[in-house]
XYZ file of C-alpha atoms in Angstrom:
142
model
C 98.343 100.665 149.678
C 96.562 97.352 146.890
C 94.347 100.284 145.039
C 97.501 102.415 145.172
C 99.377 99.865 143.612
C 96.420 98.823 140.865
C 95.806 101.910 139.987
C 99.730 102.528 139.179
C 99.743 99.749 137.329
C 96.833 100.319 135.723
C 97.843 103.606 134.502
C 101.791 101.277 133.415
C 100.506 99.411 130.978
C 97.947 102.436 129.292
C 101.183 104.177 129.347
C 103.292 101.117 127.837
C 99.670 100.595 125.121
C 99.899 104.129 124.424
C 103.665 104.555 123.297
C 103.370 100.924 121.537
C 100.521 102.362 120.026
C 101.789 105.735 118.742
C 105.092 103.915 117.341
C 103.270 101.304 115.685
C 101.189 104.767 113.723
C 104.290 106.023 113.307
C 106.020 103.284 111.419
C 103.214 102.729 109.631
C 103.154 106.538 108.273
C 106.843 106.427 107.621
C 105.641 102.867 105.347
C 103.771 105.209 103.374
C 106.617 106.330 101.590
C 108.989 103.629 102.046
C 108.977 99.939 100.923
C 106.442 98.240 104.369
C 103.096 97.870 104.990
C 101.444 101.374 106.251
C 98.767 101.252 106.241
C 98.347 97.510 108.110
C 101.274 98.923 110.928
C 98.579 102.329 111.206
C 95.398 99.640 112.072
C 97.017 97.844 113.963
C 98.193 100.841 116.191
C 95.204 102.590 115.651
C 93.469 98.237 117.078
C 96.181 98.813 119.641
C 94.943 102.010 121.067
C 91.603 101.102 120.836
C 92.099 98.559 123.598
C 92.826 101.469 126.034
C 91.648 104.390 124.166
C 88.184 105.717 123.461
C 89.513 108.354 121.338
C 90.846 105.378 119.412
C 87.772 103.155 119.411
C 86.458 106.207 117.826
C 88.611 106.658 114.709
C 89.354 102.458 113.927
C 85.203 102.712 113.550
C 85.220 105.820 111.560
C 88.207 104.090 109.442
C 86.387 100.626 109.227
C 83.493 102.143 108.106
C 85.115 104.263 105.161
C 87.019 100.727 104.251
C 83.735 99.180 104.091
C 82.150 101.997 101.442
C 85.303 102.540 99.263
C 85.288 98.146 98.849
C 81.373 98.988 98.498
C 82.102 100.784 95.667
C 84.447 99.343 94.193
C 82.637 95.992 93.781
C 79.534 98.283 92.607
C 81.947 99.767 90.048
C 83.650 96.361 88.741
C 80.262 94.604 88.661
C 78.960 97.148 86.461
C 81.375 96.790 83.949
C 81.900 93.352 83.773
C 78.468 92.868 83.000
C 78.984 93.307 78.658
C 79.105 95.583 76.337
C 79.143 99.486 77.425
C 75.886 101.735 76.678
C 77.572 102.699 73.386
C 78.205 99.306 71.633
C 81.397 98.421 72.045
C 83.229 96.551 74.965
C 85.010 98.762 78.145
C 88.022 98.510 79.122
C 89.496 98.377 75.350
C 90.575 102.116 73.421
C 89.123 102.283 69.601
C 93.000 101.620 68.704
C 93.585 97.989 70.845
C 94.468 95.110 69.527
C 90.743 94.022 69.368
C 89.675 96.957 67.286
C 86.841 96.899 64.729
C 88.534 95.328 61.340
C 91.798 94.711 62.982
C 93.283 90.795 62.580
C 93.939 89.146 65.309
C 96.880 86.582 65.299
C 96.730 83.029 66.871
C 100.247 82.178 68.750
C 100.578 79.543 65.550
C 101.601 82.801 63.284
C 98.222 82.336 61.394
C 95.555 84.710 60.811
C 92.347 83.250 62.452
C 90.016 84.354 60.465
C 90.640 83.008 56.149
C 93.099 81.213 56.489
C 92.672 77.384 56.612
C 93.301 75.095 59.812
C 96.280 73.874 60.228
C 98.168 76.219 57.723
C 100.780 78.454 59.685
C 101.255 79.995 56.130
C 100.674 83.641 55.274
C 98.221 84.211 52.833
C 98.948 84.238 49.526
C 100.742 80.688 50.379
C 104.257 81.123 50.164
C 105.943 80.215 53.444
C 108.753 81.775 55.125
C 110.731 80.881 57.772
C 110.583 82.738 61.005
C 113.545 85.292 61.059
C 117.068 84.286 63.003
C 116.589 80.067 61.708
C 117.796 78.602 59.266
C 114.839 76.156 58.043
C 117.160 73.489 56.848
C 119.487 73.698 60.046
C 118.545 70.257 62.798
C 120.158 72.281 65.510
C 118.430 75.369 67.262
């Protein structure tokens, strides 16, 4: 009688793992289009199923290989783009009309041009000083 009980318990356990794993995968699929950790739920369901089913282990191994290949590709692309100037002499990641385009003036947080203005000056070119818009230079309260 004992082997029959063990066999029944084994099949019952596999049935529970199957149901819970499939529920996790289904919830992950729903979370792919709604807010939530969809990929994590799908991977968790596959990991749970792979403890009892060979087909789930093969699928999980395939997913892991694909993830490792994608991670390697991202690292390869990131490393290549962070090494310096692009082959055409420009800077990668900045468009031709970006703030650091040739001849563009970049201003510091003090409001003075970074090129050509005297240090500590915050005055615009030409020597004239203007208050910031919306503020009275004579008032002491903000």
